[in-house]
Coordinates of N, CA and C in Angstrom, one line a residue:
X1 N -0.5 14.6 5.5 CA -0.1 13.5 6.3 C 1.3 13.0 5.9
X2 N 1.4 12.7 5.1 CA 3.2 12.3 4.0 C 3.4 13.2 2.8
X3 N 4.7 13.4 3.3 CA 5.7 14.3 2.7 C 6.6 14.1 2.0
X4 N 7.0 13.7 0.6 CA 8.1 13.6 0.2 C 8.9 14.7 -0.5
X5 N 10.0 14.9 -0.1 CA 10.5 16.5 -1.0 C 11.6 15.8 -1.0
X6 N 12.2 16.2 -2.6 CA 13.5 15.9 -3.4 C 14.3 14.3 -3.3
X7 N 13.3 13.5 -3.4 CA 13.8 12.0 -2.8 C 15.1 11.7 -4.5
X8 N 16.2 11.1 -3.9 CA 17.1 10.2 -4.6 C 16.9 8.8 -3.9
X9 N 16.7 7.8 -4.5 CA 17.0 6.7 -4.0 C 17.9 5.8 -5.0
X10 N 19.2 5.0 -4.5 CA 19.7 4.1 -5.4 C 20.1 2.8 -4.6
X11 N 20.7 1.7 -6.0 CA 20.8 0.5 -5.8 C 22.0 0.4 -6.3
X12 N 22.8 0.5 -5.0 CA 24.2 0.6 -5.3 C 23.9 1.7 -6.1
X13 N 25.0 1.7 -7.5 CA 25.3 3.3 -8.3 C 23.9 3.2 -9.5
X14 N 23.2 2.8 -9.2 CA 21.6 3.1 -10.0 C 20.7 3.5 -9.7
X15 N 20.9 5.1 -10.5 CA 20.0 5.9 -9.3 C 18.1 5.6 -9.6
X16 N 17.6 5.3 -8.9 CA 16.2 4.4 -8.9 C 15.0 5.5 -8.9
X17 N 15.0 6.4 -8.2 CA 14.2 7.3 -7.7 C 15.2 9.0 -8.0
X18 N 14.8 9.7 -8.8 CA 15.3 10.9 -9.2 C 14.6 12.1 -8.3
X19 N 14.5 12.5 -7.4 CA 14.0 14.0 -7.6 C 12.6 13.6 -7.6
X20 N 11.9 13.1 -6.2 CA 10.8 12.9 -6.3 C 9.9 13.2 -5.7
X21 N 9.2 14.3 -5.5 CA 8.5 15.0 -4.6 C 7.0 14.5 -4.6
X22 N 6.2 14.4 -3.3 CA 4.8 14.0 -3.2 C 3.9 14.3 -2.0
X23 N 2.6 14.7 -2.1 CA 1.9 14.6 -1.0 C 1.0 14.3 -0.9
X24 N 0.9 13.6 0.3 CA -0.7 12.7 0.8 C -1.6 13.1 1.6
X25 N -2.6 13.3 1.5 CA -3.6 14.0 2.7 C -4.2 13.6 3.1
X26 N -4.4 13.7 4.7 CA -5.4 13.4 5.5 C -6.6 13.0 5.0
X27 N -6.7 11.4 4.8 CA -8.2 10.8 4.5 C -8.1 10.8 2.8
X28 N -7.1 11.0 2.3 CA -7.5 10.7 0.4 C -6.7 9.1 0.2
X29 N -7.0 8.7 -0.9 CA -6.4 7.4 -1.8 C -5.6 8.4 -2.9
X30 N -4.3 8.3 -2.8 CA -3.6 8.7 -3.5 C -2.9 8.1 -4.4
X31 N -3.2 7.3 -5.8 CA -2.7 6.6 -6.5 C -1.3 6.5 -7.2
X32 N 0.1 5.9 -7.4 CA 1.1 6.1 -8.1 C 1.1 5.4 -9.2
X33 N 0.9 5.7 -10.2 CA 1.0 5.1 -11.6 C 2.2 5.1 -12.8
X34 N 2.4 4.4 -13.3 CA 3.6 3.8 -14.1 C 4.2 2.8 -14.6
X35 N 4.9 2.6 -15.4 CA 5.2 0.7 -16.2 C 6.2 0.3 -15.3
X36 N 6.3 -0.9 -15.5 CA 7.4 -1.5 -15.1 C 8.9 -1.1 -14.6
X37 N 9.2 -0.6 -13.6 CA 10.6 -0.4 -13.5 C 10.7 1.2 -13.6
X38 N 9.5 1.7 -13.5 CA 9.2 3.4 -12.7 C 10.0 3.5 -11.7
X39 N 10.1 2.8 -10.8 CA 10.5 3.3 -9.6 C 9.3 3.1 -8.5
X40 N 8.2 2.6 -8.9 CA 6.8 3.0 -7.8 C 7.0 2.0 -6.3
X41 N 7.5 0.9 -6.8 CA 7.6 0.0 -5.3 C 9.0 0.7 -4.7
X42 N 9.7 1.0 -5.7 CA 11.1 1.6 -4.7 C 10.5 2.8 -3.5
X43 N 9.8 3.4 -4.2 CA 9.1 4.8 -3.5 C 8.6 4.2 -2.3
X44 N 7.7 3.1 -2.9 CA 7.3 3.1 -1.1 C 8.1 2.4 0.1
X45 N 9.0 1.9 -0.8 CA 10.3 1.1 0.1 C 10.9 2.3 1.0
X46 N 11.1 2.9 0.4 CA 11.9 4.3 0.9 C 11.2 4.7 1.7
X47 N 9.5 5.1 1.9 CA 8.8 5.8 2.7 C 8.7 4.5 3.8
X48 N 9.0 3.1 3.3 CA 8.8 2.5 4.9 C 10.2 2.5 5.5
X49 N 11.2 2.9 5.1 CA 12.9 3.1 5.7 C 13.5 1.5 5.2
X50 N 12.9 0.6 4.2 CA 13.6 -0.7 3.6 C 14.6 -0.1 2.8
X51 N 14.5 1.1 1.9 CA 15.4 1.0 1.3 C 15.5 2.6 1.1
X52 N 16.7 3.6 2.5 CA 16.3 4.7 2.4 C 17.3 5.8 1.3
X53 N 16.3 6.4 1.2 CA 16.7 7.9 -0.1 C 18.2 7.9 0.4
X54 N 19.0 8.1 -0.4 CA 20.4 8.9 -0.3 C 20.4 10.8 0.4
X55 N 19.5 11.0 -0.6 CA 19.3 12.6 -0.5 C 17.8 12.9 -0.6
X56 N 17.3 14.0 0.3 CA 15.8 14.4 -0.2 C 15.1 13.4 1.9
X57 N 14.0 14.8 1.8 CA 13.4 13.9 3.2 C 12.0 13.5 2.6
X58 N 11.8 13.2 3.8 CA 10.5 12.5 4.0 C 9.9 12.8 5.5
X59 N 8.7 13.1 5.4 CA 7.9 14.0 7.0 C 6.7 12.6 6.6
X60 N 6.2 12.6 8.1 CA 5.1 11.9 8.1 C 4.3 12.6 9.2
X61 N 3.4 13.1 9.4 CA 2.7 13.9 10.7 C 3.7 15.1 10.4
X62 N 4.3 15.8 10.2 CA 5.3 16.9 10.2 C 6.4 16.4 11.1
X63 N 6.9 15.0 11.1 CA 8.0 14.5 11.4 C 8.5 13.9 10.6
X64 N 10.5 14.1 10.7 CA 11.2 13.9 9.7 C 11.5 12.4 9.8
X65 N 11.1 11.6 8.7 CA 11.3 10.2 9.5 C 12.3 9.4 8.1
X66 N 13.0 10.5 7.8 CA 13.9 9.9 6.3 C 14.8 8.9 7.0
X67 N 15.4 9.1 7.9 CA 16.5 7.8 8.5 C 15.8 7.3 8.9
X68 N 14.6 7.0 10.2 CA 14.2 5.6 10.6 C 13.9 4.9 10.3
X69 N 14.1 3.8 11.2 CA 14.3 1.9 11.1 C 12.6 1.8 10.9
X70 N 12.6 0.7 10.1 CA 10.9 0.0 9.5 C 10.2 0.0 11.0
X71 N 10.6 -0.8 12.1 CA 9.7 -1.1 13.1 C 9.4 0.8 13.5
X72 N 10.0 1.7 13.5 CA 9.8 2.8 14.4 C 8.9 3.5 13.4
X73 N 9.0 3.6 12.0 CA 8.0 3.6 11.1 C 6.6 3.4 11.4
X74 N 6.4 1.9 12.1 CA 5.4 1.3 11.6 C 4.7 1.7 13.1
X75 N 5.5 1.8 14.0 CA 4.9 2.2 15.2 C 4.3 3.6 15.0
X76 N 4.8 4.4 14.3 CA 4.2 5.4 13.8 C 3.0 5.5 13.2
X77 N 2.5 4.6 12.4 CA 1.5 4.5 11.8 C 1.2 4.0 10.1
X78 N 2.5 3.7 9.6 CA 2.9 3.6 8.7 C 2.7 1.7 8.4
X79 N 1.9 1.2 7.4 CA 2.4 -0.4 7.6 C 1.5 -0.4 5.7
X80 N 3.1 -1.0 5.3 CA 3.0 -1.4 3.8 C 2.4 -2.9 3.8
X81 N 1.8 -2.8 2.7 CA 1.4 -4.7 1.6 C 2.3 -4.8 0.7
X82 N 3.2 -5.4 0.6 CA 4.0 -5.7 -0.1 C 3.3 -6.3 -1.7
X83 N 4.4 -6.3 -2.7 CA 4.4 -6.6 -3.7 C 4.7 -8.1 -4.0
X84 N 3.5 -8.8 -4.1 CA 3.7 -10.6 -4.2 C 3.2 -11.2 -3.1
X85 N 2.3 -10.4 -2.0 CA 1.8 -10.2 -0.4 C 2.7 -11.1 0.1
X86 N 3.7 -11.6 0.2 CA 5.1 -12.3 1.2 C 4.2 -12.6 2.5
X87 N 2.7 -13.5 2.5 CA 2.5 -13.7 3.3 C 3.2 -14.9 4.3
X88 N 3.2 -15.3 5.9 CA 4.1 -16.6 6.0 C 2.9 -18.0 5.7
X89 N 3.7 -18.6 4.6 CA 3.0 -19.9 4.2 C 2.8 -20.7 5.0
X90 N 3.9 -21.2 5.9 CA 3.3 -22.3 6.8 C 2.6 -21.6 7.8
X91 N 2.4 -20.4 8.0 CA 1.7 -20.0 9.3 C 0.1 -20.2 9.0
X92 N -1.1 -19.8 10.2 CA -2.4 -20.1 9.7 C -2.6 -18.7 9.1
X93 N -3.6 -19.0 8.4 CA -4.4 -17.4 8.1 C -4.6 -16.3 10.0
X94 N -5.5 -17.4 10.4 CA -5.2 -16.4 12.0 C -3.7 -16.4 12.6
X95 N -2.9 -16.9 12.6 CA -1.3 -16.9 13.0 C -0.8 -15.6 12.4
X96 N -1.1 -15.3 10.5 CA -1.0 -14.7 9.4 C -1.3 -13.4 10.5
X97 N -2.2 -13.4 10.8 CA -3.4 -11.7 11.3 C -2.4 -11.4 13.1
X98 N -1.9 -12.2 13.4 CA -1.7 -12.0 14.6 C 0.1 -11.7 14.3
X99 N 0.6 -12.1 13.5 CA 1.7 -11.2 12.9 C 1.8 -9.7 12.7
X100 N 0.7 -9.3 12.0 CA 0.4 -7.9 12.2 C 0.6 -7.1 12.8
X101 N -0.2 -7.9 14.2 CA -0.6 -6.7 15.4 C 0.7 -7.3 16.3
X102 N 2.2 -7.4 15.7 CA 3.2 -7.9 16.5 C 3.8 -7.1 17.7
X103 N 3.7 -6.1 17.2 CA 3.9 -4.5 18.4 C 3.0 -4.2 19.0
X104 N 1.8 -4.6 19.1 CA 0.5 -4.5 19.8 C 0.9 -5.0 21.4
X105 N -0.3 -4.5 22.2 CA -0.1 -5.4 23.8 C -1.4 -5.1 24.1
X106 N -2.5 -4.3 23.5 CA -3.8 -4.3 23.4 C -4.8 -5.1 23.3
X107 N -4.9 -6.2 24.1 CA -4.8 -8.0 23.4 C -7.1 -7.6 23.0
X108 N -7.6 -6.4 23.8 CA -9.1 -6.3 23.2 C -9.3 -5.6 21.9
X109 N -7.9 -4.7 21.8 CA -8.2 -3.9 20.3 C -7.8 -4.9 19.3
X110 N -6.7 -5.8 20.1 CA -6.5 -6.7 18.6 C -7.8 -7.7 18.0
X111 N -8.6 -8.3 19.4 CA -9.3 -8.9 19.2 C -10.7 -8.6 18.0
X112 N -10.7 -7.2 18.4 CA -11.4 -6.2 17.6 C -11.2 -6.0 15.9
X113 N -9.6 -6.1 16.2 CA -9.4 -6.0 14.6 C -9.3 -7.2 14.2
X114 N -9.4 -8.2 14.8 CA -9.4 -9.6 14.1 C -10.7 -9.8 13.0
X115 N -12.0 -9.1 13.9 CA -12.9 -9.3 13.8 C -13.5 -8.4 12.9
X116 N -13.2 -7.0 12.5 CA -13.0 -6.6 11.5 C -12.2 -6.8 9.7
X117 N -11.2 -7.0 10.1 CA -10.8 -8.0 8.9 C -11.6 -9.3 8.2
X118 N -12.4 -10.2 9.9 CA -12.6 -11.2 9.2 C -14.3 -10.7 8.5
X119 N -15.0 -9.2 8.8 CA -16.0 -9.0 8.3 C -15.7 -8.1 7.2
X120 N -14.3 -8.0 6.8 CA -14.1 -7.4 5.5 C -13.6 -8.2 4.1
X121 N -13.2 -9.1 4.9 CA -12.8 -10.9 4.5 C -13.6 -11.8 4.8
X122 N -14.8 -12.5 4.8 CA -15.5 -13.1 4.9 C -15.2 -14.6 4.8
X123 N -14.4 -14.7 3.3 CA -13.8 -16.1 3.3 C -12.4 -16.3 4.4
X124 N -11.4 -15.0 4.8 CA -10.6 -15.6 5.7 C -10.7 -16.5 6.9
X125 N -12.5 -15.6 7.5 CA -12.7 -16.3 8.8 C -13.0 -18.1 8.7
X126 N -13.4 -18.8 7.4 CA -13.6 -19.6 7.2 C -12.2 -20.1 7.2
X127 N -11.2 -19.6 5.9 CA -10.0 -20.1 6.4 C -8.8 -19.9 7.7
X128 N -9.4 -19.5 8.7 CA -8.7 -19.3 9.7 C -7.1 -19.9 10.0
X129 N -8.1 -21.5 10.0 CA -7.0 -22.4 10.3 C -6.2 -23.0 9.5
X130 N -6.6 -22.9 8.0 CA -5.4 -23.0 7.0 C -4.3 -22.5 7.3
X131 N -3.0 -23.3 6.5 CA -2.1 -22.7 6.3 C -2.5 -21.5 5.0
X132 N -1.5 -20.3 5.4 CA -1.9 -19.5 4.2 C -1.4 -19.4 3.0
X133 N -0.1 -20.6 2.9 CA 0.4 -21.3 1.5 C -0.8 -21.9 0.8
X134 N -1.4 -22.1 1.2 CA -2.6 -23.0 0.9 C -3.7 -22.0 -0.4
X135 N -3.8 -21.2 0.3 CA -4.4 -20.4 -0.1 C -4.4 -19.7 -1.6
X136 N -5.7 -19.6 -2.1 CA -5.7 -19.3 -3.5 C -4.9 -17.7 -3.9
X137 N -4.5 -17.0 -4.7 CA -3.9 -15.8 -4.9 C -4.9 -14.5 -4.6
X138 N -5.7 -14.9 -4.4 CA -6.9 -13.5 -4.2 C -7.2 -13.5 -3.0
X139 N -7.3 -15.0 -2.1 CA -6.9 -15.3 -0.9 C -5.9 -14.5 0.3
X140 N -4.9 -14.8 -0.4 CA -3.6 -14.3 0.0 C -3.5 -12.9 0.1
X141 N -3.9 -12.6 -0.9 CA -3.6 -11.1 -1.4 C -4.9 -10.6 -0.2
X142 N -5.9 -10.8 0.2 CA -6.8 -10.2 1.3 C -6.6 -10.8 2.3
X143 N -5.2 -11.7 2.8 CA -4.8 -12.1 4.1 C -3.6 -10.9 4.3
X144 N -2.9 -10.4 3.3 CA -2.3 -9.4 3.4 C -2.3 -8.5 3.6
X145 N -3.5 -7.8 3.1 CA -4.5 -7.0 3.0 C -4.9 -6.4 4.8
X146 N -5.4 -7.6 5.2 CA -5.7 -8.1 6.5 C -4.7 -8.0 7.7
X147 N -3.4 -8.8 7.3 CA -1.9 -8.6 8.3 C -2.1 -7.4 8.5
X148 N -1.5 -6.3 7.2 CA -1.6 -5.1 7.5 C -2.2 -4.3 8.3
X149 N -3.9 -4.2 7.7 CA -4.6 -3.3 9.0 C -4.9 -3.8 10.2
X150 N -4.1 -5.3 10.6 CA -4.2 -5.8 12.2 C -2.7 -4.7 13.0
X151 N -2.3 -3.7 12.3 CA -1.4 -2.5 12.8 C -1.8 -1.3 12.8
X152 N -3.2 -1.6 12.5 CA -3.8 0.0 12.4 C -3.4 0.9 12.1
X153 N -3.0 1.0 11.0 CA -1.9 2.2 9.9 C -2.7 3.4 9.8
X154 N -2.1 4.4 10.1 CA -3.4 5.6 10.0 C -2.7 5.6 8.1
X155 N -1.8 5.3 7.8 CA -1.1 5.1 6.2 C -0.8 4.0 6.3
X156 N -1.6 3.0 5.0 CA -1.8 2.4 4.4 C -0.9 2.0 2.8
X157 N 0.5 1.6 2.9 CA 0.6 2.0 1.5 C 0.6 0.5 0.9
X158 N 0.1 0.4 -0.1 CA -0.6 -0.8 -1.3 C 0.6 -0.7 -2.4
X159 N 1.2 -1.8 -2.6 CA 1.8 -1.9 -3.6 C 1.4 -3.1 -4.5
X160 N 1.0 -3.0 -5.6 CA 0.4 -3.8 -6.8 C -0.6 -4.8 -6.0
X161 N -1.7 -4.3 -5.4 CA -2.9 -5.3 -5.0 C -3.6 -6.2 -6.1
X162 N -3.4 -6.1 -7.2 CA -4.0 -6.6 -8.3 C -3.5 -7.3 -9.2
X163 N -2.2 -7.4 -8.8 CA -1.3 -8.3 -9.3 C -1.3 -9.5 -9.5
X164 N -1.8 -10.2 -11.0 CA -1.8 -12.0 -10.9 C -3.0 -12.1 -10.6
X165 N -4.3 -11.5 -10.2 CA -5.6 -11.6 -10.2 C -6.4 -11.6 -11.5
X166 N -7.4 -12.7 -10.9 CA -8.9 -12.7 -12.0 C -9.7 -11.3 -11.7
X167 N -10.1 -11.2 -12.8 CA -11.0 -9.6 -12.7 C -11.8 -9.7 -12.0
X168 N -13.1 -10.4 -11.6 CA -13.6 -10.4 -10.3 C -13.2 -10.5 -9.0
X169 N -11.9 -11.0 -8.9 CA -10.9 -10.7 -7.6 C -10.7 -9.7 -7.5
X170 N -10.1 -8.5 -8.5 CA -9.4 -7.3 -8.4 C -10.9 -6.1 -8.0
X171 N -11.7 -6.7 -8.5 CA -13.1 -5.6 -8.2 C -13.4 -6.1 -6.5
X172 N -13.3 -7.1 -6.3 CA -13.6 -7.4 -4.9 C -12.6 -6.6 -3.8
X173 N -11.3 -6.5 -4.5 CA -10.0 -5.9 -3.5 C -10.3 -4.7 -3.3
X174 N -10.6 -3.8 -4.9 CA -10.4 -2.7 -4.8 C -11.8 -2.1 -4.1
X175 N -12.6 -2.8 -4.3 CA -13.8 -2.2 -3.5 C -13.5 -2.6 -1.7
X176 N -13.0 -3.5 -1.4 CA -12.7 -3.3 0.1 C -11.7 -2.1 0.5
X177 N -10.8 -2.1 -0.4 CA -9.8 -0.7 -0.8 C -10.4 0.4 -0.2
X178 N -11.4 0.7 -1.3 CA -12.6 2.1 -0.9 C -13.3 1.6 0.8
X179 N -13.4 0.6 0.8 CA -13.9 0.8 2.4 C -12.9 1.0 3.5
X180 N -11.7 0.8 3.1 CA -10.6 0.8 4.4 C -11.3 2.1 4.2
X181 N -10.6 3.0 2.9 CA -10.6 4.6 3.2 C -11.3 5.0 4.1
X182 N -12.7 4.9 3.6 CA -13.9 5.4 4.3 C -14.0 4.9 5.7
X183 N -13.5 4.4 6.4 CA -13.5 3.9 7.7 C -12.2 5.2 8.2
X184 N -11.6 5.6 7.6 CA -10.4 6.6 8.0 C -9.3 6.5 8.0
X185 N -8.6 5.2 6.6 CA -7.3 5.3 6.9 C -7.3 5.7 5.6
X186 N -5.8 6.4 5.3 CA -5.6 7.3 4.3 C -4.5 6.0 3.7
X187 N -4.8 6.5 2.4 CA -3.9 5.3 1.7 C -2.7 5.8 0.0
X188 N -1.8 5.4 0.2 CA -0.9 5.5 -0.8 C -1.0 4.2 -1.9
X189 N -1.4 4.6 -3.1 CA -1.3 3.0 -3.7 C -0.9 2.8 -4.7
X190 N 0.2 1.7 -5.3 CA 0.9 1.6 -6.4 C 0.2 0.6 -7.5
X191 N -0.1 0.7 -8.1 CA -0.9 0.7 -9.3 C -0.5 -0.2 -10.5
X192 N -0.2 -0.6 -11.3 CA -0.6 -1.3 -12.9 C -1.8 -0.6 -13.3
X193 N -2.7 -1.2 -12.5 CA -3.7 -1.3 -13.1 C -4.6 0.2 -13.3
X194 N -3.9 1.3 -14.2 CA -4.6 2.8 -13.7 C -6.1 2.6 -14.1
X195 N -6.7 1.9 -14.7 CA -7.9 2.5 -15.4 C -8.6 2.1 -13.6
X196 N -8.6 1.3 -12.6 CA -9.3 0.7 -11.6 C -8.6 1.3 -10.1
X197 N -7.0 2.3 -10.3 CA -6.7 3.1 -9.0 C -7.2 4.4 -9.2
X198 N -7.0 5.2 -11.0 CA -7.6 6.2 -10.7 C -9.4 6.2 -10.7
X199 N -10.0 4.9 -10.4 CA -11.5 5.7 -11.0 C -11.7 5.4 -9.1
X200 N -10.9 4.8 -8.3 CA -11.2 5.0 -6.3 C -10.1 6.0 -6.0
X201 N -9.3 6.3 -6.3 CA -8.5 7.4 -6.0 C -8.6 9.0 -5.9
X202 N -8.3 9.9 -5.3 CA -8.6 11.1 -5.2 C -7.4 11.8 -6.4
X203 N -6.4 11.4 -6.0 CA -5.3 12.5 -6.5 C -4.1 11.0 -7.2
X204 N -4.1 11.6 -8.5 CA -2.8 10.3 -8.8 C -1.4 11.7 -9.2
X205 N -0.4 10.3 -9.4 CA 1.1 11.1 -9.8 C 1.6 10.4 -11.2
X206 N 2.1 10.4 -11.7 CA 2.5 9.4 -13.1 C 4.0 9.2 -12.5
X207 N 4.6 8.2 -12.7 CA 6.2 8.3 -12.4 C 6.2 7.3 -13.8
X208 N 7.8 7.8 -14.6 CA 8.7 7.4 -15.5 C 10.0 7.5 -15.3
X209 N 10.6 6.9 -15.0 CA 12.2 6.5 -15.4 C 12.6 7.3 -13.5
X210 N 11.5 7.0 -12.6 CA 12.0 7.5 -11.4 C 12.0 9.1 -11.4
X211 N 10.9 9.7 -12.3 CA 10.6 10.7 -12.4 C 9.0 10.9 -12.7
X212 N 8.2 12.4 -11.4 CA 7.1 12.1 -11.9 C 6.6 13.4 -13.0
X213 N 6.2 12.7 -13.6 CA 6.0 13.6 -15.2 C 4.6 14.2 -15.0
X214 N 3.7 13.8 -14.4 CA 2.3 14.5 -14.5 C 1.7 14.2 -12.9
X215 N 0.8 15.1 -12.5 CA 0.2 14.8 -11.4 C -1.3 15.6 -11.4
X216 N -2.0 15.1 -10.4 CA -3.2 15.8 -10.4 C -4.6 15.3 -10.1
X217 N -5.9 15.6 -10.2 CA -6.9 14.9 -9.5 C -7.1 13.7 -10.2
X218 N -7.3 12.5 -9.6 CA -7.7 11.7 -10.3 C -8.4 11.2 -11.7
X219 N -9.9 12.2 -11.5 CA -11.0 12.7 -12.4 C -10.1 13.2 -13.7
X220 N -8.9 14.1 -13.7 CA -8.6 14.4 -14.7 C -7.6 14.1 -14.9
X221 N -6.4 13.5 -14.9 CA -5.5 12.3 -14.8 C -6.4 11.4 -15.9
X222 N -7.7 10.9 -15.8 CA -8.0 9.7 -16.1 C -9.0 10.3 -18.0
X223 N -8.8 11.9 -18.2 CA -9.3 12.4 -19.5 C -8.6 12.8 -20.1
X224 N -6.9 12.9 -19.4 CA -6.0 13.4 -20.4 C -5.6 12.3 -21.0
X225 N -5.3 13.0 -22.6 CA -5.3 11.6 -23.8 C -3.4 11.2 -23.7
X226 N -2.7 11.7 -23.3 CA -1.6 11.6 -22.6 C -1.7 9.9 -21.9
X227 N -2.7 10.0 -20.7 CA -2.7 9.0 -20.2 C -3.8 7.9 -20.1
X228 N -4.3 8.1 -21.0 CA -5.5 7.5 -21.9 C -4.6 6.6 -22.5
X229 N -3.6 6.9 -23.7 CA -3.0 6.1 -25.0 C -2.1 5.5 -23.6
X230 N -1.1 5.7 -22.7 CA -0.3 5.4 -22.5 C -0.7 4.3 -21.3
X231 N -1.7 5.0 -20.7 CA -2.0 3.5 -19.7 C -3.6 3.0 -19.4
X232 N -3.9 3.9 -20.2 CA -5.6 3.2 -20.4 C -5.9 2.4 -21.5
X233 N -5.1 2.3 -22.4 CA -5.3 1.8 -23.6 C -6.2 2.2 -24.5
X234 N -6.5 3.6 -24.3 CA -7.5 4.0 -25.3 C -6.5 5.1 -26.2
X235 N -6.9 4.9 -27.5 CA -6.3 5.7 -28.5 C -6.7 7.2 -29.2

């Protein structure tokens, strides 16, 4: 489904993203894992055209979509969760969801996905009419969660869902996580937290210094003592 071959990305003369090859397949959760300042949110910036590669493409469906603008991206099928969910505060949580589906004109399929979200979200439907400043951080983060798939992303890409969360929030996310998949959207997801992306993930990648150093099935990704000591915390 997504193709990355030979990506450079930089900021101004810092080159961010080295030589970064990746692929996503039809219907898997593909995890990107790495510390701080890897490069992992640059990556998906680049795959949504916010901040595009210098050199190296990018195919999505077996189209070349390395220059296009975010909106033609996203009409494509492509719609990121940002990192910090940048949801709009003064808007309501339903205002929040009807953001989403902004390129839509489907006014019964949106209806539909309203109603999906709010049965994957249970507390959003309650908060409807909040403002979504309002809103607690685990909140937020599944109203974002929510914006997003009111665009019906056949790609899904997640950057730090777990970020700033209580552990019982983060098990609540990542388990609705595994049900987007299984409903059929294929998902790209950026991680901290590996011991809880690779155990719902199919296939993870390791990135360092904007380089990815190891790759492979999740299952075993998650035995090598490589990445045990370095991001599981086991010694």
């Amino acid at each position: 489904m997504l193709k990355l071959e030979d990506i450079h990305t930089y900021y101004g003369n810092i080159h961010a993203i080295k030589g970064l090859s990746l692929e996503v397949n039809l219907g898997e959760i593909v995890t990107l894992i790495g510390s701080n300042g890897a490069g992992k949110s640059t990556t998906l910036m680049s795959i949504s055209g916010i901040t595009r590669p210098r050199t190296g493409k990018i195919f999505f469906q077996d189209k070349d979509i390395t220059t296009a603008l975010t909106d033609t991206i996203v009409k494509m099928g492509i719609t990121q969760v940002p990192e910090g969910r940048m949801i709009f505060p003064r808007l309501t949580v339903y205002e929040n969801l009807l953001m989403g589906a902004y390129l839509r004109k489907d006014r019964k399929g949106i209806k539909m996905d309203e109603e999906h979200c709010f049965e994957l979200f249970p507390i959003l439907k309650e908060r409807r009419k909040q403002a979504g400043g309002t809103l607690s951080g685990g909140e937020q983060q599944m109203l974002a969660i929510a914006r997003a798939l009111m665009a019906r992303p056949k790609l899904l890409l997640l950057d730090e869902p777990s970020l700033g969360l209580a552990p019982i929030v983060v098990e609540n996310i990542f388990e609705v996580i595994t049900r987007i998949n299984s409903s059929g959207t294929t998902i790209l997801l950026v991680e901290q937290n590996a011991q809880m992306a690779l155990q719902i993930a199919h296939k993870g990648y390791v990135l360092e210094t904007g380089k990815i150093i190891m790759e492979g099935p999740a299952g075993e990704l998650m035995e090598n003592p490589k990445i045990q000591s370095a991001y599981l915390g086991i010694d």
